[in-house]
mmCIF file of C-alpha atoms and ligand atoms in Angstrom:
data_model
loop_
_atom_site.group_PDB
_atom_site.id
_atom_site.type_symbol
_atom_site.label_atom_id
_atom_site.label_comp_id
_atom_site.label_asym_id
_atom_site.label_seq_id
_atom_site.Cartn_x
_atom_site.Cartn_y
_atom_site.Cartn_z
ATOM 1 C CA MET T 1 14.016 -9.742 -3.055
ATOM 2 C CA ARG T 2 15.748 -6.461 -2.266
ATOM 3 C CA ARG T 3 13.924 -4.793 -5.130
ATOM 4 C CA LYS T 4 10.629 -6.091 -3.796
ATOM 5 C CA ASP T 5 11.414 -4.704 -0.330
ATOM 6 C CA TRP T 6 12.348 -1.408 -1.860
ATOM 7 C CA LEU T 7 9.106 -1.230 -3.841
ATOM 8 C CA ALA T 8 7.102 -2.121 -0.736
ATOM 9 C CA SER T 9 8.666 0.679 1.285
ATOM 10 C CA LEU T 10 8.190 3.093 -1.598
ATOM 11 C CA GLY T 11 4.510 2.096 -1.698
ATOM 12 C CA GLU T 12 4.198 2.586 2.058
ATOM 13 C CA MET T 13 5.853 6.002 1.762
ATOM 14 C CA SER T 14 3.588 7.184 -1.052
ATOM 15 C CA ALA T 15 0.530 5.973 0.845
ATOM 16 C CA GLY T 16 1.725 7.952 3.882
ATOM 17 C CA MET T 17 2.310 11.007 1.733
ATOM 18 C CA ALA T 18 -1.112 10.692 0.081
ATOM 19 C CA HIS T 19 -2.709 10.456 3.500
ATOM 20 C CA GLU T 20 -0.957 13.650 4.658
ATOM 21 C CA ILE T 21 -2.022 15.517 1.525
ATOM 22 C CA ARG T 22 -5.662 14.492 1.592
ATOM 23 C CA ASN T 23 -6.811 16.273 4.755
ATOM 24 C CA PRO T 24 -5.440 19.765 4.083
ATOM 25 C CA LEU T 25 -6.553 19.452 0.461
ATOM 26 C CA GLY T 26 -10.064 18.582 1.572
ATOM 27 C CA ALA T 27 -10.074 21.593 3.887
ATOM 28 C CA LEU T 28 -8.842 23.785 1.048
ATOM 29 C CA ALA T 29 -11.575 22.606 -1.301
ATOM 30 C CA GLY T 30 -14.200 23.128 1.403
ATOM 31 C CA ALA T 31 -12.969 26.639 2.160
ATOM 32 C CA MET T 32 -13.026 27.582 -1.506
ATOM 33 C CA GLN T 33 -16.582 26.302 -1.814
ATOM 34 C CA MET T 34 -17.616 28.621 1.058
ATOM 35 C CA LEU T 35 -15.869 31.575 -0.555
ATOM 36 C CA ARG T 36 -17.514 30.794 -3.883
ATOM 37 C CA LYS T 37 -20.971 30.992 -2.308
ATOM 38 C CA ASP T 38 -20.422 34.600 -1.262
ATOM 39 C CA ALA T 39 -18.588 35.607 -4.410
ATOM 40 C CA THR T 40 -20.565 38.174 -6.345
ATOM 41 C CA GLY T 41 -19.838 40.379 -9.276
ATOM 42 C CA ASP T 42 -16.679 39.691 -11.221
ATOM 43 C CA GLU T 43 -17.415 36.865 -13.622
ATOM 44 C CA THR T 44 -13.745 36.035 -14.207
ATOM 45 C CA ASN T 45 -13.117 35.600 -10.491
ATOM 46 C CA CYS T 46 -16.075 33.254 -10.190
ATOM 47 C CA ARG T 47 -14.896 31.221 -13.149
ATOM 48 C CA LEU T 48 -11.370 30.937 -11.726
ATOM 49 C CA MET T 49 -12.771 29.843 -8.381
ATOM 50 C CA ASP T 50 -14.876 27.177 -10.057
ATOM 51 C CA ILE T 51 -11.776 25.813 -11.761
ATOM 52 C CA ALA T 52 -9.875 25.761 -8.454
ATOM 53 C CA ILE T 53 -12.746 23.942 -6.720
ATOM 54 C CA ARG T 54 -13.164 21.436 -9.529
ATOM 55 C CA GLU T 55 -9.473 20.570 -9.693
ATOM 56 C CA ALA T 56 -9.070 20.359 -5.906
ATOM 57 C CA THR T 57 -12.061 18.011 -5.714
ATOM 58 C CA ARG T 58 -10.600 15.910 -8.493
ATOM 59 C CA LEU T 59 -7.309 15.628 -6.560
ATOM 60 C CA VAL T 60 -9.092 14.610 -3.363
ATOM 61 C CA ASN T 61 -10.930 11.893 -5.296
ATOM 62 C CA ILE T 62 -7.738 10.543 -6.863
ATOM 63 C CA ILE T 63 -5.989 10.449 -3.493
ATOM 64 C CA THR T 64 -8.952 8.738 -1.850
ATOM 65 C CA GLU T 65 -8.989 6.118 -4.592
ATOM 66 C CA PHE T 66 -5.237 5.647 -4.322
ATOM 67 C CA LEU T 67 -5.447 5.115 -0.574
ATOM 68 C CA GLN T 68 -8.197 2.532 -1.041
ATOM 69 C CA TYR T 69 -5.852 0.692 -3.352
ATOM 70 C CA ALA T 70 -2.618 1.137 -1.361
ATOM 71 C CA ARG T 71 -4.150 0.602 2.079
ATOM 72 C CA PRO T 72 -7.182 -1.596 1.629
ATOM 73 C CA PRO T 73 -9.122 -2.271 4.810
ATOM 74 C CA ALA T 74 -8.718 -5.747 6.318
ATOM 75 C CA LEU T 75 -10.962 -8.371 4.724
ATOM 76 C CA ASN T 76 -14.214 -8.846 6.573
ATOM 77 C CA LEU T 77 -14.907 -12.365 5.311
ATOM 78 C CA ALA T 78 -18.219 -14.147 5.539
ATOM 79 C CA GLU T 79 -20.153 -16.536 3.333
ATOM 80 C CA HIS T 80 -22.323 -14.605 0.894
ATOM 81 C CA ASP T 81 -24.419 -15.400 -2.153
ATOM 82 C CA LEU T 82 -22.583 -13.532 -4.947
ATOM 83 C CA ASN T 83 -25.845 -13.340 -6.927
ATOM 84 C CA LYS T 84 -27.279 -11.336 -4.057
ATOM 85 C CA VAL T 85 -24.249 -9.065 -3.632
ATOM 86 C CA LEU T 86 -24.376 -8.411 -7.378
ATOM 87 C CA ALA T 87 -28.135 -7.772 -7.378
ATOM 88 C CA GLU T 88 -27.696 -5.178 -4.628
ATOM 89 C CA THR T 89 -25.039 -3.378 -6.655
ATOM 90 C CA LEU T 90 -27.234 -3.549 -9.772
ATOM 91 C CA ASP T 91 -29.658 -1.005 -8.320
ATOM 92 C CA LEU T 92 -26.868 1.556 -8.219
ATOM 93 C CA VAL T 93 -25.564 0.490 -11.620
ATOM 94 C CA GLN T 94 -29.019 0.826 -13.205
ATOM 95 C CA HIS T 95 -29.418 4.246 -11.680
ATOM 96 C CA GLU T 96 -26.046 5.289 -13.115
ATOM 97 C CA ALA T 97 -27.010 3.860 -16.528
ATOM 98 C CA ARG T 98 -30.081 6.111 -16.627
ATOM 99 C CA THR T 99 -27.860 9.198 -16.313
ATOM 100 C CA ARG T 100 -26.017 8.133 -19.471
ATOM 101 C CA SER T 101 -27.259 7.944 -23.024
ATOM 102 C CA ASN T 102 -28.590 4.788 -24.684
ATOM 103 C CA ILE T 103 -27.229 2.250 -22.225
ATOM 104 C CA ARG T 104 -29.057 -1.044 -22.032
ATOM 105 C CA ILE T 105 -28.386 -3.519 -19.238
ATOM 106 C CA VAL T 106 -29.173 -7.196 -19.667
ATOM 107 C CA THR T 107 -28.759 -9.572 -16.751
ATOM 108 C CA SER T 108 -28.737 -13.315 -16.679
ATOM 109 C CA LEU T 109 -28.142 -14.669 -13.187
ATOM 110 C CA ALA T 110 -27.554 -18.320 -12.395
ATOM 111 C CA THR T 111 -30.396 -19.945 -10.502
ATOM 112 C CA GLY T 112 -29.636 -20.858 -6.927
ATOM 113 C CA ALA T 113 -27.129 -19.400 -4.507
ATOM 114 C CA LEU T 114 -23.512 -18.821 -5.497
ATOM 115 C CA ALA T 115 -21.909 -19.075 -2.080
ATOM 116 C CA ALA T 116 -18.420 -17.675 -1.659
ATOM 117 C CA LEU T 117 -16.295 -16.470 1.207
ATOM 118 C CA VAL T 118 -16.010 -12.746 0.544
ATOM 119 C CA ASP T 119 -15.928 -9.252 1.967
ATOM 120 C CA GLN T 120 -19.197 -8.083 0.441
ATOM 121 C CA ASP T 121 -18.385 -4.365 0.554
ATOM 122 C CA GLN T 122 -15.204 -4.972 -1.402
ATOM 123 C CA PHE T 123 -17.063 -7.103 -3.950
ATOM 124 C CA ARG T 124 -19.665 -4.390 -4.430
ATOM 125 C CA GLN T 125 -16.728 -2.146 -5.311
ATOM 126 C CA VAL T 126 -15.453 -4.744 -7.807
ATOM 127 C CA PHE T 127 -18.834 -4.957 -9.561
ATOM 128 C CA TRP T 128 -19.274 -1.188 -9.559
ATOM 129 C CA ASN T 129 -15.830 -0.588 -11.082
ATOM 130 C CA MET T 130 -16.499 -3.164 -13.807
ATOM 131 C CA ALA T 131 -19.851 -1.594 -14.692
ATOM 132 C CA THR T 132 -18.572 1.999 -14.783
ATOM 133 C CA ASN T 133 -15.680 0.959 -17.017
ATOM 134 C CA ALA T 134 -18.178 -0.648 -19.389
ATOM 135 C CA PHE T 135 -20.297 2.534 -19.468
ATOM 136 C CA GLU T 136 -17.238 4.667 -20.102
ATOM 137 C CA ALA T 137 -16.272 2.393 -22.988
ATOM 138 C CA MET T 138 -19.676 3.091 -24.603
ATOM 139 C CA PRO T 139 -19.944 6.897 -24.720
ATOM 140 C CA GLU T 140 -22.456 6.671 -27.571
ATOM 141 C CA GLY T 141 -24.453 3.934 -25.863
ATOM 142 C CA GLY T 142 -24.514 0.167 -26.104
ATOM 143 C CA GLN T 143 -25.310 -2.940 -24.131
ATOM 144 C CA LEU T 144 -23.824 -4.233 -20.903
ATOM 145 C CA THR T 145 -24.570 -7.889 -20.276
ATOM 146 C CA ILE T 146 -23.971 -9.129 -16.764
ATOM 147 C CA SER T 147 -24.185 -12.843 -16.195
ATOM 148 C CA THR T 148 -23.301 -15.279 -13.450
ATOM 149 C CA SER T 149 -22.685 -18.985 -13.668
ATOM 150 C CA CYS T 150 -20.957 -21.807 -11.886
ATOM 151 C CA ARG T 151 -18.832 -24.476 -13.463
ATOM 152 C CA HIS T 152 -16.620 -27.313 -12.441
ATOM 153 C CA VAL T 153 -12.986 -27.046 -13.444
ATOM 154 C CA ASP T 154 -10.381 -29.731 -13.391
ATOM 155 C CA ALA T 155 -7.388 -28.448 -15.309
ATOM 156 C CA GLY T 156 -3.985 -26.899 -14.814
ATOM 157 C CA GLY T 157 -3.779 -27.770 -11.122
ATOM 158 C CA ARG T 158 -7.183 -26.284 -10.413
ATOM 159 C CA LYS T 159 -10.005 -28.503 -9.349
ATOM 160 C CA GLY T 160 -13.323 -27.447 -7.924
ATOM 161 C CA ASP T 161 -16.395 -25.335 -8.482
ATOM 162 C CA VAL T 162 -15.766 -21.884 -9.833
ATOM 163 C CA ILE T 163 -18.225 -19.013 -9.799
ATOM 164 C CA GLU T 164 -17.989 -16.718 -12.799
ATOM 165 C CA ILE T 165 -19.370 -13.197 -12.926
ATOM 166 C CA ALA T 166 -19.066 -11.779 -16.428
ATOM 167 C CA PHE T 167 -19.349 -8.165 -17.619
ATOM 168 C CA GLN T 168 -19.625 -7.921 -21.365
ATOM 169 C CA ASP T 169 -19.939 -4.612 -23.177
ATOM 170 C CA THR T 170 -20.290 -3.522 -26.780
ATOM 171 C CA GLY T 171 -17.841 -0.655 -26.318
ATOM 172 C CA GLU T 172 -14.604 0.469 -27.863
ATOM 173 C CA GLY T 173 -12.601 -2.565 -26.734
ATOM 174 C CA ILE T 174 -8.984 -2.728 -25.631
ATOM 175 C CA PRO T 175 -6.127 -2.691 -28.132
ATOM 176 C CA LYS T 176 -3.842 -5.713 -27.837
ATOM 177 C CA GLN T 177 -0.844 -3.656 -26.711
ATOM 178 C CA ASN T 178 -2.802 -2.377 -23.689
ATOM 179 C CA LEU T 179 -4.134 -5.721 -22.482
ATOM 180 C CA ASP T 180 -1.213 -6.425 -20.157
ATOM 181 C CA LYS T 181 -1.217 -2.901 -18.731
ATOM 182 C CA ILE T 182 -4.838 -2.306 -17.757
ATOM 183 C CA PHE T 183 -4.433 -3.744 -14.243
ATOM 184 C CA LEU T 184 -1.407 -1.576 -13.420
ATOM 185 C CA PRO T 185 -2.086 1.293 -11.025
ATOM 186 C CA PHE T 186 -2.359 4.651 -12.828
ATOM 187 C CA PHE T 187 -2.685 3.132 -16.300
ATOM 188 C CA THR T 188 -5.525 4.971 -17.977
ATOM 189 C CA THR T 189 -6.511 5.970 -21.501
ATOM 190 C CA LYS T 190 -9.128 8.457 -20.250
ATOM 191 C CA LYS T 191 -8.661 12.185 -19.924
ATOM 192 C CA GLU T 192 -10.182 12.211 -16.461
ATOM 193 C CA GLY T 193 -9.286 8.656 -15.467
ATOM 194 C CA SER T 194 -7.349 7.661 -12.369
ATOM 195 C CA GLY T 195 -6.192 4.272 -13.637
ATOM 196 C CA LEU T 196 -6.915 2.808 -10.214
ATOM 197 C CA GLY T 197 -10.227 1.032 -10.829
ATOM 198 C CA LEU T 198 -8.932 -2.218 -12.292
ATOM 199 C CA ALA T 199 -5.855 -2.180 -10.035
ATOM 200 C CA ALA T 200 -8.206 -2.195 -7.039
ATOM 201 C CA VAL T 201 -10.397 -4.876 -8.643
ATOM 202 C CA HIS T 202 -7.370 -7.063 -9.250
ATOM 203 C CA ARG T 203 -6.076 -6.617 -5.736
ATOM 204 C CA ILE T 204 -9.425 -7.421 -4.122
ATOM 205 C CA VAL T 205 -10.096 -10.505 -6.249
ATOM 206 C CA ASP T 206 -6.528 -11.728 -5.722
ATOM 207 C CA LEU T 207 -6.813 -11.357 -1.941
ATOM 208 C CA HIS T 208 -9.929 -13.532 -2.101
ATOM 209 C CA GLY T 209 -8.144 -16.318 -3.951
ATOM 210 C CA GLY T 210 -9.884 -15.534 -7.224
ATOM 211 C CA TRP T 211 -8.698 -14.388 -10.641
ATOM 212 C CA ILE T 212 -9.865 -12.355 -13.633
ATOM 213 C CA LYS T 213 -10.091 -13.186 -17.323
ATOM 214 C CA VAL T 214 -10.264 -10.547 -20.052
ATOM 215 C CA GLU T 215 -11.159 -10.943 -23.682
ATOM 216 C CA SER T 216 -11.296 -7.898 -25.849
ATOM 217 C CA GLN T 217 -11.034 -6.729 -29.375
ATOM 218 C CA ALA T 218 -10.540 -3.121 -30.317
ATOM 219 C CA ARG T 219 -13.897 -1.623 -31.465
ATOM 220 C CA HIS T 220 -15.798 -4.844 -30.726
ATOM 221 C CA GLY T 221 -16.252 -4.662 -26.979
ATOM 222 C CA SER T 222 -14.776 -6.375 -23.968
ATOM 223 C CA ARG T 223 -15.633 -9.193 -21.651
ATOM 224 C CA PHE T 224 -14.288 -9.243 -18.087
ATOM 225 C CA VAL T 225 -14.889 -12.361 -16.009
ATOM 226 C CA VAL T 226 -14.346 -12.428 -12.256
ATOM 227 C CA CYS T 227 -13.703 -16.008 -11.159
ATOM 228 C CA MET T 228 -14.107 -17.058 -7.551
ATOM 229 C CA PRO T 229 -13.793 -20.467 -5.901
ATOM 230 C CA ARG T 230 -17.158 -21.570 -4.597
ATOM 231 C CA SER T 231 -17.093 -21.954 -0.846
ATOM 232 C CA GLY T 232 -17.222 -25.401 0.599
ATOM 233 C CA ASP T 233 -14.477 -26.273 -1.854
ATOM 234 C CA ALA T 234 -11.181 -27.663 -0.653
ATOM 235 C CA GLY T 235 -9.571 -24.777 -2.523
ATOM 236 C CA VAL T 236 -11.186 -22.221 -0.302
ATOM 237 C CA ARG T 237 -10.323 -24.074 2.871
ATOM 238 C CA LEU T 238 -6.682 -24.333 1.851
ATOM 239 C CA TRP T 239 -6.576 -20.672 0.961
ATOM 240 C CA HIS T 240 -8.235 -19.761 4.223
ATOM 241 C CA GLU T 241 -5.439 -21.513 6.071
ATOM 242 C CA GLY T 242 -3.009 -19.170 4.383
ATOM 243 C CA ARG T 243 -1.994 -21.083 1.287
ATOM 244 C CA THR T 244 -3.257 -20.136 -2.131
ATOM 245 C CA PRO T 245 -3.937 -23.125 -4.335
ATOM 246 C CA TRP T 246 -5.454 -20.865 -7.007
ATOM 247 C CA LYS T 247 -3.010 -19.366 -9.406
ATOM 248 C CA ARG T 248 -3.726 -16.283 -11.422
ATOM 249 C CA SER T 249 -4.315 -16.867 -15.087
HETATM 250 N N1 ADP R 1 -14.781 -2.300 -20.403
HETATM 251 C C1 ADP R 1 -13.702 -1.701 -20.928
HETATM 252 N N2 ADP R 1 -13.632 -1.428 -22.259
HETATM 253 C C2 ADP R 1 -12.563 -0.834 -22.796
HETATM 254 N N3 ADP R 1 -11.454 -0.467 -22.105
HETATM 255 C C3 ADP R 1 -11.450 -0.704 -20.780
HETATM 256 C C4 ADP R 1 -12.558 -1.328 -20.106
HETATM 257 N N4 ADP R 1 -12.245 -1.432 -18.807
HETATM 258 C C5 ADP R 1 -11.007 -0.912 -18.661
HETATM 259 N N5 ADP R 1 -10.535 -0.464 -19.835
HETATM 260 C C6 ADP R 1 -9.207 0.169 -20.075
HETATM 261 O O1 ADP R 1 -8.404 -0.014 -18.918
HETATM 262 C C7 ADP R 1 -7.972 1.262 -18.424
HETATM 263 C C8 ADP R 1 -7.836 1.205 -16.911
HETATM 264 O O2 ADP R 1 -9.101 1.077 -16.302
HETATM 265 P P1 ADP R 1 -9.277 1.549 -14.789
HETATM 266 O O3 ADP R 1 -8.187 0.934 -13.978
HETATM 267 O O4 ADP R 1 -10.675 1.302 -14.360
HETATM 268 O O5 ADP R 1 -8.963 3.120 -14.833
HETATM 269 P P2 ADP R 1 -9.836 4.321 -15.448
HETATM 270 O O6 ADP R 1 -11.239 3.825 -15.620
HETATM 271 O O7 ADP R 1 -9.737 5.409 -14.413
HETATM 272 O O8 ADP R 1 -9.153 4.694 -16.740
HETATM 273 C C9 ADP R 1 -8.989 2.254 -18.961
HETATM 274 O O9 ADP R 1 -8.466 3.558 -19.049
HETATM 275 C C10 ADP R 1 -9.318 1.657 -20.322
HETATM 276 O O10 ADP R 1 -8.334 1.996 -21.274
HETATM 277 MG MG1 MG R 2 -12.315 2.735 -14.172
#
């Protein structure tokens, strides 16, 4: 318990620190961009300035992402059709896919509404993070299949309708020894990665009483499934009253 308290205050402190760093850093990056515009002549100076701007911008982005994870905004819950929330995000995802090489997107959405009690902005973020991870796992191209379905579960203390949103890619896959680390903040295998995407996804889904399943094989692709209790279920009502009947798998 004491260790948990300690970790919580450490988290609060680093979030505070990140917040204090972000504003002056943003100002710094902005000022350098202005200077760069007027810079003429010396090619080396221009190149050095570009590096400074690029790295400062990268830092601002990492800090922004970290703050979203460490201090998520309060949940703005309402009943939404997850098919619809997903479809709205798909426009952005398809646009992103066109900027990359040889990416094919296949969708197969369940017929009818998939009603769940969610903060739709946060779920858009979940879907976006899943899709960008899939793209990044397929640098030479491949197929991302996004499907939704609903099924009834009655096992392991869970009973009720569960909505499943699956993201399956044909990318590089995840080696077995990394599978239990991918949701940890700052775990990344990418040169320019922040390691905060899946941590945020996990946190958001968890706060909504849902859970995530991952199946992956190195070099054969990965399948991430976001599972959410369908609203109207006793599970959701219980959770809404402050008790979580859904356990993480
Ligand atoms: N679809 C995927 N295919 C293969 N590896 C993945 C996939 N999604 C996540 N990963 C692994 O999990 C790590 C953490 O992902 P994430 O938290 O989104 O951080 P980032 O994308 O910044 O690296 C990635 O660096 C990668 O190793
Ligand atoms: Mg990511």
